[in-house]
Structures are given as C-alpha cells and as structure tokens.
PDB file of C-alpha atoms in Angstrom:
ATOM      1  CA  MET A   1      -9.087 -12.709  11.778  1.00 57.00           C
ATOM      2  CA  ASN A   2     -12.797 -12.884  10.910  1.00 59.00           C
ATOM      3  CA  ARG A   3     -14.841 -15.446   8.998  1.00 66.00           C
ATOM      4  CA  ASN A   4     -14.147 -13.605   5.736  1.00 91.00           C
ATOM      5  CA  SER A   5     -10.373 -13.977   6.181  1.00 94.00           C
ATOM      6  CA  GLU A   6      -8.069 -16.882   5.479  1.00 96.00           C
ATOM      7  CA  LYS A   7      -4.425 -17.498   6.386  1.00 97.00           C
ATOM      8  CA  PHE A   8      -2.033 -18.890   3.797  1.00 97.00           C
ATOM      9  CA  THR A   9       1.644 -19.610   3.238  1.00 97.00           C
ATOM     10  CA  LEU A  10       3.606 -18.956   0.074  1.00 97.00           C
ATOM     11  CA  ALA A  11       7.104 -19.996  -0.938  1.00 95.00           C
ATOM     12  CA  GLY A  12       9.308 -16.903  -1.171  1.00 92.00           C
ATOM     13  CA  HIS A  13      12.877 -16.261  -2.249  1.00 92.00           C
ATOM     14  CA  ALA A  14      14.053 -16.415   1.387  1.00 94.00           C
ATOM     15  CA  GLY A  15      11.730 -19.151   2.593  1.00 95.00           C
ATOM     16  CA  SER A  16       8.090 -19.496   3.549  1.00 97.00           C
ATOM     17  CA  MET A  17       5.961 -16.343   3.700  1.00 97.00           C
ATOM     18  CA  GLU A  18       2.980 -15.992   6.038  1.00 97.00           C
ATOM     19  CA  GLY A  19      -0.027 -14.237   4.584  1.00 98.00           C
ATOM     20  CA  LEU A  20      -3.684 -13.343   5.005  1.00 98.00           C
ATOM     21  CA  LEU A  21      -6.517 -13.019   2.510  1.00 98.00           C
ATOM     22  CA  ASP A  22      -9.577 -10.851   3.170  1.00 98.00           C
ATOM     23  CA  PHE A  23     -12.623 -11.506   1.002  1.00 98.00           C
ATOM     24  CA  PRO A  24     -15.448  -9.172  -0.038  1.00 97.00           C
ATOM     25  CA  ALA A  25     -19.050 -10.260   0.411  1.00 95.00           C
ATOM     26  CA  ASP A  26     -19.594 -10.723  -3.337  1.00 96.00           C
ATOM     27  CA  THR A  27     -17.481 -11.893  -6.272  1.00 97.00           C
ATOM     28  CA  PRO A  28     -14.240  -9.863  -6.242  1.00 97.00           C
ATOM     29  CA  ARG A  29     -13.946  -7.040  -8.769  1.00 98.00           C
ATOM     30  CA  GLY A  30     -10.204  -6.772  -8.250  1.00 98.00           C
ATOM     31  CA  ILE A  31      -7.146  -7.736  -6.239  1.00 98.00           C
ATOM     32  CA  ALA A  32      -5.476  -5.444  -3.700  1.00 98.00           C
ATOM     33  CA  LEU A  33      -2.002  -6.076  -2.279  1.00 98.00           C
ATOM     34  CA  VAL A  34      -1.325  -4.230   0.979  1.00 98.00           C
ATOM     35  CA  ALA A  35       2.193  -3.758   2.394  1.00 98.00           C
ATOM     36  CA  HIS A  36       3.029  -3.116   6.051  1.00 97.00           C
ATOM     37  CA  PRO A  37       5.457  -0.700   7.777  1.00 94.00           C
ATOM     38  CA  HIS A  38       9.112  -1.284   8.588  1.00 94.00           C
ATOM     39  CA  PRO A  39       9.741  -4.764  10.006  1.00 90.00           C
ATOM     40  CA  LEU A  40      12.665  -3.659  12.182  1.00 89.00           C
ATOM     41  CA  TYR A  41      10.374  -1.194  13.982  1.00 88.00           C
ATOM     42  CA  GLY A  42       7.558  -3.589  14.733  1.00 89.00           C
ATOM     43  CA  GLY A  43       5.712  -3.484  11.415  1.00 92.00           C
ATOM     44  CA  THR A  44       3.482  -6.456  10.631  1.00 95.00           C
ATOM     45  CA  MET A  45       0.590  -7.260   8.323  1.00 96.00           C
ATOM     46  CA  ASP A  46      -1.673  -6.760  11.370  1.00 96.00           C
ATOM     47  CA  ASN A  47      -0.632  -3.118  11.806  1.00 97.00           C
ATOM     48  CA  LYS A  48      -3.754  -1.007  12.344  1.00 97.00           C
ATOM     49  CA  VAL A  49      -3.190   1.204   9.290  1.00 98.00           C
ATOM     50  CA  THR A  50      -2.591  -1.897   7.162  1.00 98.00           C
ATOM     51  CA  GLN A  51      -5.775  -3.450   8.522  1.00 97.00           C
ATOM     52  CA  THR A  52      -7.664  -0.244   7.769  1.00 98.00           C
ATOM     53  CA  LEU A  53      -6.470  -0.317   4.157  1.00 98.00           C
ATOM     54  CA  ALA A  54      -7.556  -3.952   3.880  1.00 98.00           C
ATOM     55  CA  ARG A  55     -11.030  -3.050   5.137  1.00 97.00           C
ATOM     56  CA  ALA A  56     -11.268  -0.189   2.658  1.00 98.00           C
ATOM     57  CA  PHE A  57     -10.479  -2.436  -0.287  1.00 98.00           C
ATOM     58  CA  VAL A  58     -12.808  -5.178   0.909  1.00 98.00           C
ATOM     59  CA  ALA A  59     -15.554  -2.528   1.010  1.00 97.00           C
ATOM     60  CA  LEU A  60     -14.625  -1.618  -2.576  1.00 97.00           C
ATOM     61  CA  GLY A  61     -15.111  -5.247  -3.594  1.00 98.00           C
ATOM     62  CA  TYR A  62     -11.487  -6.382  -3.752  1.00 98.00           C
ATOM     63  CA  VAL A  63      -9.936  -9.552  -2.431  1.00 98.00           C
ATOM     64  CA  VAL A  64      -7.045  -8.316  -0.305  1.00 98.00           C
ATOM     65  CA  ALA A  65      -3.711 -10.095   0.160  1.00 98.00           C
ATOM     66  CA  ARG A  66      -1.171  -9.232   2.854  1.00 98.00           C
ATOM     67  CA  ILE A  67       2.081 -10.909   3.802  1.00 97.00           C
ATOM     68  CA  ASN A  68       4.462 -10.556   6.690  1.00 97.00           C
ATOM     69  CA  PHE A  69       7.808  -9.418   5.338  1.00 96.00           C
ATOM     70  CA  ARG A  70      10.969 -11.450   5.894  1.00 95.00           C
ATOM     71  CA  GLY A  71      11.657 -12.206   9.544  1.00 93.00           C
ATOM     72  CA  VAL A  72       8.213 -11.072  10.711  1.00 93.00           C
ATOM     73  CA  GLY A  73       5.807 -13.520  12.336  1.00 91.00           C
ATOM     74  CA  ALA A  74       6.119 -16.897  10.646  1.00 93.00           C
ATOM     75  CA  SER A  75       7.771 -15.485   7.497  1.00 94.00           C
ATOM     76  CA  GLU A  76      11.304 -16.788   7.061  1.00 95.00           C
ATOM     77  CA  GLY A  77      14.417 -14.846   6.087  1.00 93.00           C
ATOM     78  CA  VAL A  78      15.914 -11.556   7.246  1.00 94.00           C
ATOM     79  CA  HIS A  79      15.138  -7.955   6.402  1.00 92.00           C
ATOM     80  CA  ASP A  80      16.540  -7.022   2.970  1.00 85.00           C
ATOM     81  CA  HIS A  81      16.165  -3.220   2.975  1.00 92.00           C
ATOM     82  CA  GLY A  82      13.282  -3.277   0.518  1.00 93.00           C
ATOM     83  CA  ALA A  83      14.869  -5.140  -2.394  1.00 94.00           C
ATOM     84  CA  GLY A  84      13.956  -8.648  -1.255  1.00 94.00           C
ATOM     85  CA  GLU A  85      10.633  -7.412   0.077  1.00 96.00           C
ATOM     86  CA  THR A  86       9.775  -6.066  -3.380  1.00 97.00           C
ATOM     87  CA  ASP A  87      10.705  -9.438  -4.890  1.00 97.00           C
ATOM     88  CA  ASP A  88       8.437 -11.173  -2.386  1.00 96.00           C
ATOM     89  CA  MET A  89       5.586  -8.776  -3.073  1.00 97.00           C
ATOM     90  CA  GLN A  90       5.978  -9.525  -6.771  1.00 98.00           C
ATOM     91  CA  LEU A  91       5.665 -13.226  -6.002  1.00 98.00           C
ATOM     92  CA  LEU A  92       2.451 -12.433  -4.142  1.00 98.00           C
ATOM     93  CA  TYR A  93       1.275 -10.438  -7.171  1.00 98.00           C
ATOM     94  CA  GLU A  94       1.948 -13.401  -9.466  1.00 98.00           C
ATOM     95  CA  HIS A  95       0.276 -15.808  -7.037  1.00 98.00           C
ATOM     96  CA  MET A  96      -2.871 -13.714  -6.812  1.00 98.00           C
ATOM     97  CA  ARG A  97      -3.014 -13.201 -10.567  1.00 98.00           C
ATOM     98  CA  GLY A  98      -2.927 -16.977 -10.881  1.00 97.00           C
ATOM     99  CA  LEU A  99      -5.808 -17.371  -8.431  1.00 97.00           C
ATOM    100  CA  TYR A 100      -7.890 -14.584  -9.978  1.00 98.00           C
ATOM    101  CA  PRO A 101      -6.891 -14.296 -13.656  1.00 97.00           C
ATOM    102  CA  GLY A 102      -8.111 -11.230 -15.487  1.00 96.00           C
ATOM    103  CA  LEU A 103      -8.845  -9.096 -12.430  1.00 98.00           C
ATOM    104  CA  PRO A 104      -7.142  -5.699 -12.081  1.00 98.00           C
ATOM    105  CA  VAL A 105      -4.525  -5.357  -9.346  1.00 98.00           C
ATOM    106  CA  ALA A 106      -4.263  -2.423  -6.950  1.00 98.00           C
ATOM    107  CA  LEU A 107      -1.315  -1.728  -4.660  1.00 98.00           C
ATOM    108  CA  SER A 108      -1.397  -0.019  -1.293  1.00 98.00           C
ATOM    109  CA  GLY A 109       0.978   0.390   1.593  1.00 98.00           C
ATOM    110  CA  PHE A 110       1.835   2.266   4.743  1.00 98.00           C
ATOM    111  CA  SER A 111       5.218   3.837   5.610  1.00 97.00           C
ATOM    112  CA  PHE A 112       8.008   1.420   4.542  1.00 97.00           C
ATOM    113  CA  GLY A 113       5.299  -0.448   2.633  1.00 98.00           C
ATOM    114  CA  THR A 114       4.854   2.567   0.341  1.00 98.00           C
ATOM    115  CA  PHE A 115       8.494   2.260  -0.722  1.00 98.00           C
ATOM    116  CA  VAL A 116       8.028  -1.415  -1.576  1.00 98.00           C
ATOM    117  CA  GLN A 117       4.833  -0.738  -3.514  1.00 98.00           C
ATOM    118  CA  SER A 118       6.308   2.209  -5.416  1.00 98.00           C
ATOM    119  CA  LYS A 119       9.161  -0.021  -6.574  1.00 98.00           C
ATOM    120  CA  LEU A 120       6.818  -2.867  -7.475  1.00 98.00           C
ATOM    121  CA  GLN A 121       4.551  -0.652  -9.562  1.00 98.00           C
ATOM    122  CA  GLU A 122       7.625   0.728 -11.351  1.00 98.00           C
ATOM    123  CA  ARG A 123       8.797  -2.812 -12.105  1.00 98.00           C
ATOM    124  CA  LEU A 124       5.381  -3.947 -13.333  1.00 98.00           C
ATOM    125  CA  ALA A 125       4.907  -0.852 -15.503  1.00 98.00           C
ATOM    126  CA  ALA A 126       8.309  -1.453 -17.125  1.00 98.00           C
ATOM    127  CA  ALA A 127       7.197  -5.022 -17.884  1.00 97.00           C
ATOM    128  CA  GLY A 128       4.067  -3.737 -19.623  1.00 97.00           C
ATOM    129  CA  THR A 129       1.675  -4.846 -16.878  1.00 96.00           C
ATOM    130  CA  PRO A 130       0.861  -1.642 -14.957  1.00 97.00           C
ATOM    131  CA  VAL A 131      -1.325  -1.924 -11.889  1.00 97.00           C
ATOM    132  CA  GLU A 132      -4.783  -0.407 -11.712  1.00 97.00           C
ATOM    133  CA  ARG A 133      -3.904   2.220  -9.117  1.00 97.00           C
ATOM    134  CA  LEU A 134      -1.905   2.983  -5.963  1.00 98.00           C
ATOM    135  CA  ALA A 135      -2.924   4.224  -2.534  1.00 98.00           C
ATOM    136  CA  LEU A 136       0.085   5.224  -0.409  1.00 98.00           C
ATOM    137  CA  ILE A 137      -0.418   6.187   3.215  1.00 98.00           C
ATOM    138  CA  GLY A 138       2.314   7.865   5.275  1.00 98.00           C
ATOM    139  CA  SER A 139       4.712   7.800   2.328  1.00 97.00           C
ATOM    140  CA  ALA A 140       8.340   6.919   3.099  1.00 97.00           C
ATOM    141  CA  ALA A 141       9.610   9.806   0.954  1.00 97.00           C
ATOM    142  CA  GLY A 142      12.795  11.299   2.382  1.00 92.00           C
ATOM    143  CA  LYS A 143      13.741   8.075   4.186  1.00 94.00           C
ATOM    144  CA  TRP A 144      13.712   5.656   1.264  1.00 94.00           C
ATOM    145  CA  ALA A 145      14.361   6.129  -2.456  1.00 95.00           C
ATOM    146  CA  MET A 146      10.752   6.047  -3.582  1.00 97.00           C
ATOM    147  CA  ALA A 147      10.099   5.395  -7.256  1.00 97.00           C
ATOM    148  CA  ASP A 148       8.111   7.902  -9.274  1.00 97.00           C
ATOM    149  CA  ILE A 149       4.405   7.104  -9.187  1.00 97.00           C
ATOM    150  CA  PRO A 150       1.422   7.472 -11.556  1.00 97.00           C
ATOM    151  CA  ALA A 151      -0.532  10.716 -11.633  1.00 95.00           C
ATOM    152  CA  ASP A 152      -3.705   9.171 -10.194  1.00 96.00           C
ATOM    153  CA  THR A 153      -2.004   7.788  -7.069  1.00 97.00           C
ATOM    154  CA  ILE A 154      -3.823   8.519  -3.817  1.00 98.00           C
ATOM    155  CA  LEU A 155      -1.288  10.028  -1.386  1.00 98.00           C
ATOM    156  CA  ILE A 156      -2.459  10.521   2.209  1.00 98.00           C
ATOM    157  CA  HIS A 157      -0.224  11.919   4.947  1.00 98.00           C
ATOM    158  CA  GLY A 158      -0.594  13.148   8.510  1.00 98.00           C
ATOM    159  CA  GLU A 159      -0.129  16.829   9.233  1.00 98.00           C
ATOM    160  CA  LEU A 160       1.863  16.112  12.412  1.00 98.00           C
ATOM    161  CA  ASP A 161       3.903  13.145  11.175  1.00 98.00           C
ATOM    162  CA  ASP A 162       7.288  13.426  12.897  1.00 95.00           C
ATOM    163  CA  THR A 163       8.631  10.173  11.436  1.00 95.00           C
ATOM    164  CA  ILE A 164       8.265  11.186   7.802  1.00 96.00           C
ATOM    165  CA  PRO A 165       7.730  14.975   7.762  1.00 97.00           C
ATOM    166  CA  LEU A 166       5.033  16.330   5.512  1.00 97.00           C
ATOM    167  CA  SER A 167       7.612  18.637   3.914  1.00 97.00           C
ATOM    168  CA  ALA A 168       9.566  15.605   2.643  1.00 97.00           C
ATOM    169  CA  VAL A 169       6.442  14.212   1.003  1.00 98.00           C
ATOM    170  CA  PHE A 170       5.759  17.547  -0.694  1.00 98.00           C
ATOM    171  CA  ASP A 171       9.353  17.688  -1.931  1.00 97.00           C
ATOM    172  CA  TRP A 172       8.933  14.248  -3.504  1.00 97.00           C
ATOM    173  CA  ALA A 173       5.419  14.763  -4.866  1.00 98.00           C
ATOM    174  CA  ARG A 174       5.919  18.303  -6.199  1.00 97.00           C
ATOM    175  CA  PRO A 175       8.132  17.474  -9.230  1.00 97.00           C
ATOM    176  CA  GLN A 176       5.648  14.759 -10.188  1.00 97.00           C
ATOM    177  CA  ASP A 177       2.655  17.095  -9.746  1.00 97.00           C
ATOM    178  CA  ILE A 178       0.955  14.580  -7.450  1.00 97.00           C
ATOM    179  CA  PRO A 179      -1.643  16.008  -5.015  1.00 97.00           C
ATOM    180  CA  VAL A 180      -1.090  15.198  -1.337  1.00 97.00           C
ATOM    181  CA  ILE A 181      -4.121  14.731   0.907  1.00 98.00           C
ATOM    182  CA  VAL A 182      -3.296  15.953   4.418  1.00 98.00           C
ATOM    183  CA  ILE A 183      -5.256  14.761   7.452  1.00 97.00           C
ATOM    184  CA  PRO A 184      -5.195  17.573  10.041  1.00 97.00           C
ATOM    185  CA  GLY A 185      -3.823  16.613  13.429  1.00 97.00           C
ATOM    186  CA  ALA A 186      -2.757  13.126  12.323  1.00 98.00           C
ATOM    187  CA  ASP A 187       0.554  11.647  13.481  1.00 98.00           C
ATOM    188  CA  HIS A 188       2.515   8.959  11.647  1.00 97.00           C
ATOM    189  CA  PHE A 189       0.269   6.144  12.859  1.00 96.00           C
ATOM    190  CA  PHE A 190      -2.970   8.090  12.362  1.00 98.00           C
ATOM    191  CA  HIS A 191      -4.129   7.578  15.934  1.00 97.00           C
ATOM    192  CA  ARG A 192      -7.871   8.314  16.129  1.00 96.00           C
ATOM    193  CA  LYS A 193      -7.811   9.113  12.398  1.00 97.00           C
ATOM    194  CA  LEU A 194      -8.063   5.631  10.886  1.00 97.00           C
ATOM    195  CA  ASN A 195     -11.627   6.148   9.676  1.00 96.00           C
ATOM    196  CA  HIS A 196     -10.401   9.147   7.707  1.00 96.00           C
ATOM    197  CA  ILE A 197      -8.077   6.853   5.759  1.00 97.00           C
ATOM    198  CA  LYS A 198     -10.753   4.259   5.062  1.00 97.00           C
ATOM    199  CA  ASN A 199     -13.348   6.816   4.010  1.00 96.00           C
ATOM    200  CA  LEU A 200     -10.925   8.745   1.793  1.00 97.00           C
ATOM    201  CA  VAL A 201      -9.678   5.669  -0.044  1.00 97.00           C
ATOM    202  CA  ILE A 202     -13.227   4.456  -0.662  1.00 97.00           C
ATOM    203  CA  ALA A 203     -14.427   7.875  -1.798  1.00 96.00           C
ATOM    204  CA  LEU A 204     -11.460   8.654  -4.042  1.00 95.00           C
ATOM    205  CA  TRP A 205     -10.693   5.268  -5.525  1.00 92.00           C
ATOM    206  CA  HIS A 206     -12.816   5.619  -8.643  1.00 79.00           C
ATOM    207  CA  GLY A 207     -12.286   9.360  -9.039  1.00 70.00           C
ATOM    208  CA  ASP A 208      -9.987  10.766 -11.689  1.00 46.00           C
ATOM    209  CA  LYS A 209      -7.296  13.360 -11.151  1.00 45.00           C
ATOM    210  CA  PRO A 210      -8.906  16.782 -11.848  1.00 40.00           C
ATOM    211  CA  ALA A 211      -7.953  18.315 -15.158  1.00 39.00           C
ATOM    212  CA  ILE A 212      -5.758  21.400 -14.760  1.00 37.00           C
ATOM    213  CA  ALA A 213      -5.942  23.997 -17.505  1.00 39.00           C
ATOM    214  CA  ALA A 214      -2.691  25.172 -19.039  1.00 39.00           C
ATOM    215  CA  ASP A 215      -1.523  28.708 -18.297  1.00 42.00           C
ATOM    216  CA  ASP A 216      -2.538  31.347 -20.851  1.00 38.00           C
ATOM    217  CA  HIS A 217       0.909  32.914 -20.909  1.00 34.00           C
TER     218      HIS A 217
END
C-alpha cells in the first residue's frame, strides 16, 4: 500500500468486507471497481493483475475500490460461487456512489472477477443505471456463465492461457460481436506482460468501437 491508498471495511451480506481505495493525484473523474480472481485458488485484491488494473485506472483519473471476496483476508463469510460476491460488489458500488455522487462508474476484473463484473453490469443495466464501461482481463468464459456484455467492453486475453483457453473466449465473444485483444505469449497470469495490460487499458479506455459497414449483399 502506498501513500495514495487507504484501507477500509464495509458491512457486507456475509459480514465485514476488507477493502482498499487507490486515489488519483487530482480530483477523481470517475470510480472504478476492480474484482480479483477465484478465492479458492488464492485470488485476492492484491493479485498482480488486479493491482495492474488499479494502477491503470488511477492513471486515468479514477478512484479505485477493491475488496477481498468472502473468506479472503479479513473479509468474513464463505465463497458463494459468484452470487454472493456479486451482491457484495453491488454493495461496494452503492457505497462508492454515496461517497462520490454523480461520478461515472467503471467495472473491471480478472478471471473469476470478470464473471462477477459481467453479472453486476447486467444487474445495473436492468435497473436503468448502466456503468460507464467494462474492462475484462482473462475472461472466465467457458468456466462460468458470463453475462452478455456491452459492445464497447475491453476484452484482453493471453494467447497461451491454459486455464481459460482463448478458444472459449472467442466462442463467448463471437455471438456478441465483441473484439478480443490477444497478448502474444501471455499465460493466464500475464507473467512479464503486465505492462501490456496497463498500457492497453489506458490507451483504449476513451476509444469507441470502430464502425463496421454493413455488407452490400
């Protein structure tokens, strides 16, 4: 934790949740919620990919909020296969909206965290409060029942991911016509490729999905 970070606790559905806020240098232009990988396989809010996403959003001027999911670190409760974790992430969303009213909210996650964030954005969109945008890294497609996602979602995956094969991500993204950004040589945890993630998210965040002309026939 650095001097621009602050620990916090938040009351969740299953007990106290441990969290961390990362602050940009200037007044925040938005809120980013970042979700970590699977808690039963060692995932925490301090995972290196999760930290990299936090740094990317801080560089974009967002205040970033992370929590440890149920049963991780000082967060109480037990793993709830994504349902309870989505509820807890929604509580974090509501908490941050209360602290920073009027700011847009972005969602991002890695691995299991992409499943949670896909479900949260679906829930918020159905309630008439869609998030600003999503950035999903190492999508859990093929392992978890990911929700459909907006067309401008940033999807980044490793070419050599043997935990969530690239083919499974294509199979999920293809019917939605969502582009997939592939990092050559990257494994599931993006060893030695973390700067690629940070630089891509920063570069692409404000870009729009390219317009694709309709076929002439």
